[in-house]
CSV table of C-alpha atoms and ligand atoms in Angstrom, one decimal:
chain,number,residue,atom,x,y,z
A,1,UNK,CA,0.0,0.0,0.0
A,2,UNK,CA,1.4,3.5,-0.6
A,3,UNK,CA,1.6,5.9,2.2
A,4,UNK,CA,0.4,9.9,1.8
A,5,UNK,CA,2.6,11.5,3.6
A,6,UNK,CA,0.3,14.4,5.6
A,7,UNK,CA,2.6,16.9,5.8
A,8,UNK,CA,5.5,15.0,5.2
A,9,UNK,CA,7.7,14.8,2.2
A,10,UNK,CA,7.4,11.6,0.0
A,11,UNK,CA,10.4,9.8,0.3
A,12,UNK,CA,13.0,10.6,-2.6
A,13,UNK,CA,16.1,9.7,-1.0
A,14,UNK,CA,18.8,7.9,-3.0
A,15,UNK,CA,19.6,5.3,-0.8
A,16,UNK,CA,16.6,2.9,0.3
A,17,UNK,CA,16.1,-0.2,2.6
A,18,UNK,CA,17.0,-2.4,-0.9
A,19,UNK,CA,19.7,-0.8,-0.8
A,20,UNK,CA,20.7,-1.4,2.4
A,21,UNK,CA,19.9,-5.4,1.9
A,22,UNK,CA,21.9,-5.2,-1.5
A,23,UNK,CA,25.2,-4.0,0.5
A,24,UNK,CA,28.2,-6.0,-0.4
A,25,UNK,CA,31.2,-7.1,2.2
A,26,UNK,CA,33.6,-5.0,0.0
A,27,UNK,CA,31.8,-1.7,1.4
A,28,UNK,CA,30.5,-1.3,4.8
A,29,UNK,CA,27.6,0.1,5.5
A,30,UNK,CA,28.0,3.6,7.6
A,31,UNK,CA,25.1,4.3,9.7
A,32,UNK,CA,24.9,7.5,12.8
A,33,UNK,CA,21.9,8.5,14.5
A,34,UNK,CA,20.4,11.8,14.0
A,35,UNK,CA,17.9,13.4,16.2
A,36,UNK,CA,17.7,17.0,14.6
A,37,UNK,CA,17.6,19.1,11.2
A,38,UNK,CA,21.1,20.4,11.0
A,39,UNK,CA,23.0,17.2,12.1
A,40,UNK,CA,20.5,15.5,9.7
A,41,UNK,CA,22.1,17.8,7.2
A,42,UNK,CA,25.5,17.6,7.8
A,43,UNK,CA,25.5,13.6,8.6
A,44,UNK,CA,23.1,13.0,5.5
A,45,UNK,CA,26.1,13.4,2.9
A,46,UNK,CA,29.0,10.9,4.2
A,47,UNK,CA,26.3,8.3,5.6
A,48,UNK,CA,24.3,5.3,4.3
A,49,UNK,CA,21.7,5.5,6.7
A,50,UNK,CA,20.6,7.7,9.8
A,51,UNK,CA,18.8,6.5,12.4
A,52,UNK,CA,16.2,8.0,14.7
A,53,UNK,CA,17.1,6.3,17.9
A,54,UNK,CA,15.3,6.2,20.8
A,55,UNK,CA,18.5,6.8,22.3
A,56,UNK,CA,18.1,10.6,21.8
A,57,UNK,CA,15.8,9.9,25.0
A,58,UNK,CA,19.0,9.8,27.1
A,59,UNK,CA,21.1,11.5,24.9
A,60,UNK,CA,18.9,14.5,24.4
A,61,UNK,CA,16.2,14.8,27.0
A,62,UNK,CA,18.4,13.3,29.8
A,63,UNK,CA,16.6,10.3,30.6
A,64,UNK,CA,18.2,7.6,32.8
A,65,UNK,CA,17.0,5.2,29.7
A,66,UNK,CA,14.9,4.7,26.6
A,67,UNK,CA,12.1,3.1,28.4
A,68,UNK,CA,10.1,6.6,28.7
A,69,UNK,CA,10.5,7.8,25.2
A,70,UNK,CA,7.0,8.8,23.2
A,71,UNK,CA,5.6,7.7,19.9
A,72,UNK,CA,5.0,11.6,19.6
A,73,UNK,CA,8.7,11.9,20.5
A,74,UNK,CA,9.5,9.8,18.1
A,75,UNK,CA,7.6,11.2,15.3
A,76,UNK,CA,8.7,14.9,16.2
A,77,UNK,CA,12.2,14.0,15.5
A,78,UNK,CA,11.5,12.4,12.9
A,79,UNK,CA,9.8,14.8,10.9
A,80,UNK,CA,12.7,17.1,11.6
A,81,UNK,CA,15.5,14.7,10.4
A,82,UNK,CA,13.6,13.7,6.8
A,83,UNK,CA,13.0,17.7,6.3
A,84,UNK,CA,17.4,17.1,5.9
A,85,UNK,CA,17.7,14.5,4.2
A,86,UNK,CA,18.3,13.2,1.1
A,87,UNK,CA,20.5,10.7,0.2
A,88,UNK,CA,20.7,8.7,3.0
A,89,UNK,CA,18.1,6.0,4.2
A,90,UNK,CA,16.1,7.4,7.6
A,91,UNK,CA,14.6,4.7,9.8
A,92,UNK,CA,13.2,5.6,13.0
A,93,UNK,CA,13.3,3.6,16.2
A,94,UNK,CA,10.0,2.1,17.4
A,95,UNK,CA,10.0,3.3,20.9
A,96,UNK,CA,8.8,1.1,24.5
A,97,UNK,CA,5.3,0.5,24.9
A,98,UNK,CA,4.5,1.2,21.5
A,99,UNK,CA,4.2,-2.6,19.8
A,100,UNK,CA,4.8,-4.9,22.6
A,101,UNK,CA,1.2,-6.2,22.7
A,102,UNK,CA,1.7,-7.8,19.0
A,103,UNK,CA,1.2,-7.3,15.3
A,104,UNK,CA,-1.9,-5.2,15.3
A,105,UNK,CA,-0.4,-2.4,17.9
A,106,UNK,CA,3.1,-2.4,15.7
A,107,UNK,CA,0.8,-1.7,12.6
A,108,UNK,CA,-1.0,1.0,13.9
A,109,UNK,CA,2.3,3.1,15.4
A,110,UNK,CA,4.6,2.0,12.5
A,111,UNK,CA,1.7,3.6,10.1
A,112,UNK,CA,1.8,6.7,12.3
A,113,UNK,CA,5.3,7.2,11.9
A,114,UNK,CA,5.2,6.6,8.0
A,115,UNK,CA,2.5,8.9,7.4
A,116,UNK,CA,4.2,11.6,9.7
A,117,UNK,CA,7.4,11.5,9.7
A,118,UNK,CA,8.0,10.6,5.6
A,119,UNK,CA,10.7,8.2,7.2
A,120,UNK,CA,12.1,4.9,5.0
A,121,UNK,CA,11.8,2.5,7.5
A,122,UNK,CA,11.1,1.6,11.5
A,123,UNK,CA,12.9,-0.1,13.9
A,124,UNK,CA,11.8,-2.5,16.6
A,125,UNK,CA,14.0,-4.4,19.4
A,126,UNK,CA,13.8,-8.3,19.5
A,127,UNK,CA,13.9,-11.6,17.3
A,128,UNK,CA,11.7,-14.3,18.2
A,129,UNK,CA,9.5,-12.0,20.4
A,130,UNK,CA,8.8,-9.6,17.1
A,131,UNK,CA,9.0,-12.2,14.7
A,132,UNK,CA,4.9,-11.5,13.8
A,133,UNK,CA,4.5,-8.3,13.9
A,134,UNK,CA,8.0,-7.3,12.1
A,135,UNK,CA,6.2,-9.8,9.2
A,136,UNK,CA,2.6,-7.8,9.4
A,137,UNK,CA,4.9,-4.3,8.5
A,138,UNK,CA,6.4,-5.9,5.9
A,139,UNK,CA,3.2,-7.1,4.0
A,140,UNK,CA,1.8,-4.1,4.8
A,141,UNK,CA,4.5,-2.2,3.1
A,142,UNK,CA,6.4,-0.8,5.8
A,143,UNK,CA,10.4,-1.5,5.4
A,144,UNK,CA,11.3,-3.1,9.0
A,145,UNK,CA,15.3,-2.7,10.5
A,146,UNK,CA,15.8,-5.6,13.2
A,147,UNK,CA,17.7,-5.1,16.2
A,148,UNK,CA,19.0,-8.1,18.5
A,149,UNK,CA,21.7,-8.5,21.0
A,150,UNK,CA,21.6,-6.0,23.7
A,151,UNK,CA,17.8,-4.6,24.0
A,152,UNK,CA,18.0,-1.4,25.9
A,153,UNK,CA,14.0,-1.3,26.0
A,154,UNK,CA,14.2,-4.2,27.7
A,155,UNK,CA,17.8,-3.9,30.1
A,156,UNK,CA,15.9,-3.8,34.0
A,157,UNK,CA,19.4,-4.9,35.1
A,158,UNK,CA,20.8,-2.3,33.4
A,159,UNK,CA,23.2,-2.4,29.8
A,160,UNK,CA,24.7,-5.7,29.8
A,161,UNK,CA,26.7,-7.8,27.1
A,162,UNK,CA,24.5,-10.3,25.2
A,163,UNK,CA,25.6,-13.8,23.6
A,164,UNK,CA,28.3,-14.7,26.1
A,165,UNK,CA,28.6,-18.7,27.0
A,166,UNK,CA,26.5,-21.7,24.7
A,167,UNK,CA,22.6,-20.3,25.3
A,168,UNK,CA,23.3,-16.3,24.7
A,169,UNK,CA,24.8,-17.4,21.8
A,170,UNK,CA,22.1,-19.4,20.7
A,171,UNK,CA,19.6,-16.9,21.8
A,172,UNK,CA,20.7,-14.3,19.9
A,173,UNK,CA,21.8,-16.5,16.6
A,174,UNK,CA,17.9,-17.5,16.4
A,175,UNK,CA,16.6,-14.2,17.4
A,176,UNK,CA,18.7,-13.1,13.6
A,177,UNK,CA,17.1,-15.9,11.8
A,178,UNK,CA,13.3,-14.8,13.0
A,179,UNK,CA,14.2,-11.2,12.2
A,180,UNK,CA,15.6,-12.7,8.9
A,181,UNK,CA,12.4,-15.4,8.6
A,182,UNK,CA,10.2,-12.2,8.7
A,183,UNK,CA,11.5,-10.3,5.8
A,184,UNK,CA,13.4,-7.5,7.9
A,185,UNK,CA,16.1,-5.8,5.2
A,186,UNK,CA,18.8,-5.4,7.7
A,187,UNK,CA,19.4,-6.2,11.8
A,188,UNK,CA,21.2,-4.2,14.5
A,189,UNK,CA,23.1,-6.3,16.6
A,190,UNK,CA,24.2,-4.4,19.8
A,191,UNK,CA,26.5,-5.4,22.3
A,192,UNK,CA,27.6,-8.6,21.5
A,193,UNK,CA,31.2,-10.6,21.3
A,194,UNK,CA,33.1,-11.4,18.6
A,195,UNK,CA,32.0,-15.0,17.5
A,196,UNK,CA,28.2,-14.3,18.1
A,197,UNK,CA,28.6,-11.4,15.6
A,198,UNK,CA,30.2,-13.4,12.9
A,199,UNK,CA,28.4,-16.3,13.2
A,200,UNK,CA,25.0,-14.1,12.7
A,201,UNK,CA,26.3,-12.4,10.0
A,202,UNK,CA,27.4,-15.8,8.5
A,203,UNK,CA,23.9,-16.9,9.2
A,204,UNK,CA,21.8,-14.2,7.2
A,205,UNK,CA,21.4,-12.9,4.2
A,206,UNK,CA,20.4,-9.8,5.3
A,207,UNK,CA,23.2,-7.0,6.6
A,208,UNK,CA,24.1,-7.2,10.2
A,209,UNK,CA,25.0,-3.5,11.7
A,210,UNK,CA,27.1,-3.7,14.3
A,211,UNK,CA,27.3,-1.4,17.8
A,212,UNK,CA,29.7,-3.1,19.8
A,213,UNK,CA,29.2,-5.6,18.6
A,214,UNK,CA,32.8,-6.3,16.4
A,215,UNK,CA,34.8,-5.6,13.5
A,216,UNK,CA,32.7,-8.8,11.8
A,217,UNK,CA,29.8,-7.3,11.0
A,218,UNK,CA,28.9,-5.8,7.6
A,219,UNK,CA,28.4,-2.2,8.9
A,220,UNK,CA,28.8,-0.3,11.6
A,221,UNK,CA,26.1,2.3,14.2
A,222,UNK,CA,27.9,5.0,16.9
A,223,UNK,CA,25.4,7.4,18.3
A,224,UNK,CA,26.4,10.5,16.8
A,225,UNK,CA,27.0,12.2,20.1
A,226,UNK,CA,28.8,9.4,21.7
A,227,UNK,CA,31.5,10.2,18.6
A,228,UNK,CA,31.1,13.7,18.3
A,229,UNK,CA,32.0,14.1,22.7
A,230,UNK,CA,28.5,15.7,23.0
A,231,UNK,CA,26.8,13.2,25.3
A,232,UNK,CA,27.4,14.1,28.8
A,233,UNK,CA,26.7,10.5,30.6
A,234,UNK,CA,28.6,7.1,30.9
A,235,UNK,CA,30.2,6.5,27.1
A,236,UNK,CA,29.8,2.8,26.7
A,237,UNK,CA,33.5,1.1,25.9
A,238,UNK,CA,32.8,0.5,22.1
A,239,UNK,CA,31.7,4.4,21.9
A,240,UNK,CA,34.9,6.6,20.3
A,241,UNK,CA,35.3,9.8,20.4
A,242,UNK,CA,36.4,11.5,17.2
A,243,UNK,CA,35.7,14.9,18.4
A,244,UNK,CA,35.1,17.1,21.8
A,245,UNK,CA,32.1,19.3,21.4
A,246,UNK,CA,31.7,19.7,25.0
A,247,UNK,CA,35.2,21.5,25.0
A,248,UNK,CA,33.8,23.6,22.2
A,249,UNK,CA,30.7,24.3,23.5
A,250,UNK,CA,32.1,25.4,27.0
A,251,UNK,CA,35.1,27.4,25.4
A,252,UNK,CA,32.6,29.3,23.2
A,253,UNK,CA,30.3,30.3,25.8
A,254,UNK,CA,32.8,31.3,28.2
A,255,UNK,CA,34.5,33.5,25.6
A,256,UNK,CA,31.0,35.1,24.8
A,257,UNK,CA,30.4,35.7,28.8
A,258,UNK,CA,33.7,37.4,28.7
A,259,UNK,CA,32.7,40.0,26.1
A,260,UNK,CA,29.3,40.4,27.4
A,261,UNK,CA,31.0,41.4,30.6
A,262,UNK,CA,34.0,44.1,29.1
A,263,UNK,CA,31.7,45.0,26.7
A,264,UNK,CA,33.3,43.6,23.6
A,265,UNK,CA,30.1,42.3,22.3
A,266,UNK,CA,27.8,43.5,20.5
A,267,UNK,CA,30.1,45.3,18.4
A,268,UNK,CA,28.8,48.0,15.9
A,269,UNK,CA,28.3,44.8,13.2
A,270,UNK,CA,26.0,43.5,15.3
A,271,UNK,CA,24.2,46.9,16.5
A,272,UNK,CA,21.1,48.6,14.3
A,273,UNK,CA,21.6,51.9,13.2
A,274,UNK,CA,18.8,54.6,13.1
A,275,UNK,CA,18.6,54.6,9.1
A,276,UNK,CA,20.5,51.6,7.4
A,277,UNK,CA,23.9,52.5,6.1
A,278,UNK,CA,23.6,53.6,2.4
A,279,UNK,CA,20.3,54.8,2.4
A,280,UNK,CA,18.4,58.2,2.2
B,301,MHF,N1,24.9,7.9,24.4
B,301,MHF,C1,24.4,6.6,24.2
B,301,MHF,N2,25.2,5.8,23.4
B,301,MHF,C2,24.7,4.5,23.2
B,301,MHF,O1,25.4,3.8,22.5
B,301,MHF,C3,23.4,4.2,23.6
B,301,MHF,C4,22.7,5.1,24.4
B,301,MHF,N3,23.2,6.3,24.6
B,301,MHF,N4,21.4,4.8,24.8
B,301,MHF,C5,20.8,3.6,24.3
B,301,MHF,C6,21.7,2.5,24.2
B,301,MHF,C7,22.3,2.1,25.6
B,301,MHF,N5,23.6,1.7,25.2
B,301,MHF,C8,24.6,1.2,26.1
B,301,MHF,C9,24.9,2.0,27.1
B,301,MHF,C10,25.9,1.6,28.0
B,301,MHF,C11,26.6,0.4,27.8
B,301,MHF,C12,27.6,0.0,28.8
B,301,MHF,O2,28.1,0.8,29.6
B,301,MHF,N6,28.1,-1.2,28.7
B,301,MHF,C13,29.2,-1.7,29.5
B,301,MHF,C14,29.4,-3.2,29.3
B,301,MHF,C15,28.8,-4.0,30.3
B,301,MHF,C16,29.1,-5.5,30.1
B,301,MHF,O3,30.3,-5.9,29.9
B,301,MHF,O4,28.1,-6.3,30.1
B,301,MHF,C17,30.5,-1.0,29.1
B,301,MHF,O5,31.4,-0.8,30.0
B,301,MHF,O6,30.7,-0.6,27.9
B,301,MHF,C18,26.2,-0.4,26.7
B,301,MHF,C19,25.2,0.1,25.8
B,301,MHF,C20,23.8,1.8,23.8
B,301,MHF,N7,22.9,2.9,23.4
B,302,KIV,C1,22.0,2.4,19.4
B,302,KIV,C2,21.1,2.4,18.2
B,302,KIV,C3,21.2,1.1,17.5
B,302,KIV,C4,19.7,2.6,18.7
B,302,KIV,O1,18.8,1.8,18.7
B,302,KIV,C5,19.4,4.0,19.2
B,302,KIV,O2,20.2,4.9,19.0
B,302,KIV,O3,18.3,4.2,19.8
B,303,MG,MG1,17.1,2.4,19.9
């Protein structure tokens, strides 16, 4: 079925979710999360996909975790990241509370976020647990991301490594397949070890997108201000940091309350004149 996007943008981006299932070992996928307009906008060029995460629940409202995150948060965000984009794919996370109770719940907030957001895709945490309503999106048109491993909609005991020892890595090897059994174009696997990873990615025939979760999957997913030194909690151990916006942030606001205060700024380039220079 095809989508009208109320006050969204149809989708013309140039890369889609069959893209994103056609990717090739020789080129790994690149994928960030992006929360807002103007990271949409710089991000949206050097990535292959940008994802909405409930994350920015923590990361931007300063949550202790994902768990109280809104559909209508959700969909705001959204909306402002595919007003940005246009080459790469935008999926948008699925958030808590919002399809545990089975296919016909999924349906009705994956819709929602299609119509409102103009988004490519949704995301939704679990394998087996998903398995029918992930398959319900897809025949009802609505390109479905997986995400196993680590589920932080579901970490009571906090965020913990997944796959470790004979069961966790069976667990989260058959969660893949039922994300793969129900026609998902890629998975997330978060927070796993090594073997797990590759023997998933093995497994499928869809991408696997790693967040620590190894080198041996066939792309990788950093929250964007986990890499950029924006995020001001606990950086997990596979976050890097490639930048320090914190620093910059700080240093440019202290530098601005020093010029407020010796009355360096404004300066006459930033002060109105009676008439405007020029005219008569
Ligand atoms: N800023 C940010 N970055 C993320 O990557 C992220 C979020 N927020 N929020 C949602 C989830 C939560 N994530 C997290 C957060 C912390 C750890 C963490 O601290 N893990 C421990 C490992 C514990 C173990 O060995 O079992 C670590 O030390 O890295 C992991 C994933 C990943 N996601
Ligand atoms: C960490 C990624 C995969 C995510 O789900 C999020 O940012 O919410
Ligand atoms: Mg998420």
């Amino acid at each position: 079925m095809k989508y009208d996007f109320r006050g969204a943008e149809p989708n013309r981006r140039h890369i889609g979710p069959g893209d994103i299932r056609a990717a090739t070992p020789d080129r790994p996928l690149v994928c960030l999360t992006a929360y807002t307009a103007p990271v949409a906008a710089y991000l949206d060029p050097v990535c292959d996909l940008l994802l909405v995460g409930d994350s920015l629940g923590m990361v931007i409202y300063g949550m202790d975790g994902t768990v109280g995150v809104t559909l209508d948060m959700m969909i705001a965000h959204g909306r402002a990241v595919t007003r940005r984009a246009r080459h790469a794919c935008v999926v948008v996370d699925l958030p808590a509370g919002s399809y545990e109770d089975g296919p016909g719940q999924a349906l009705e907030s994956a819709r929602r976020v299609m119509a409102e957001t103009g988004a490519d895709a949704v995301k939704l945490e679990g394998g087996i647990a998903v398995e029918a309503s992930i398959a319900a999106l897809v025949g009802d048109g609505i390109p479905v991301l997986g995400h196993i491993g680590l589920l932080p909609q579901h970490a009571e005991e906090g965020f913990r490594i997944q796959g470790r020892g004979e069961d966790g890595a069976r667990q989260v090897l058959e969660d893949g397949l039922a994300v793969e059994r129900a026609s998902a174009f890629a998975v997330v696997i978060e927070g796993t070890v090594e073997p797990v990873a590759r023997r998933v990615t093995e497994a499928l025939s869809i991408p696997t997108i790693g967040i620590g979760a190894s080198a041996a999957c066939s792309g990788q997913i950093l929250v964007t201000d986990d890499l950029l030194g924006l995020y001001d909690g606990h950086l997990p151990k596979f976050a890097e940091r490639y930048a320090d916006l914190a620093g910059t942030i700080r240093e440019a606001a202290q530098r601005w309350t020093d010029d407020v205060r010796s009355r360096a700024f404004p300066a006459e380039r930033n002060t109105y004149a009676e008439r405007p220079a020029g005219k008569v």
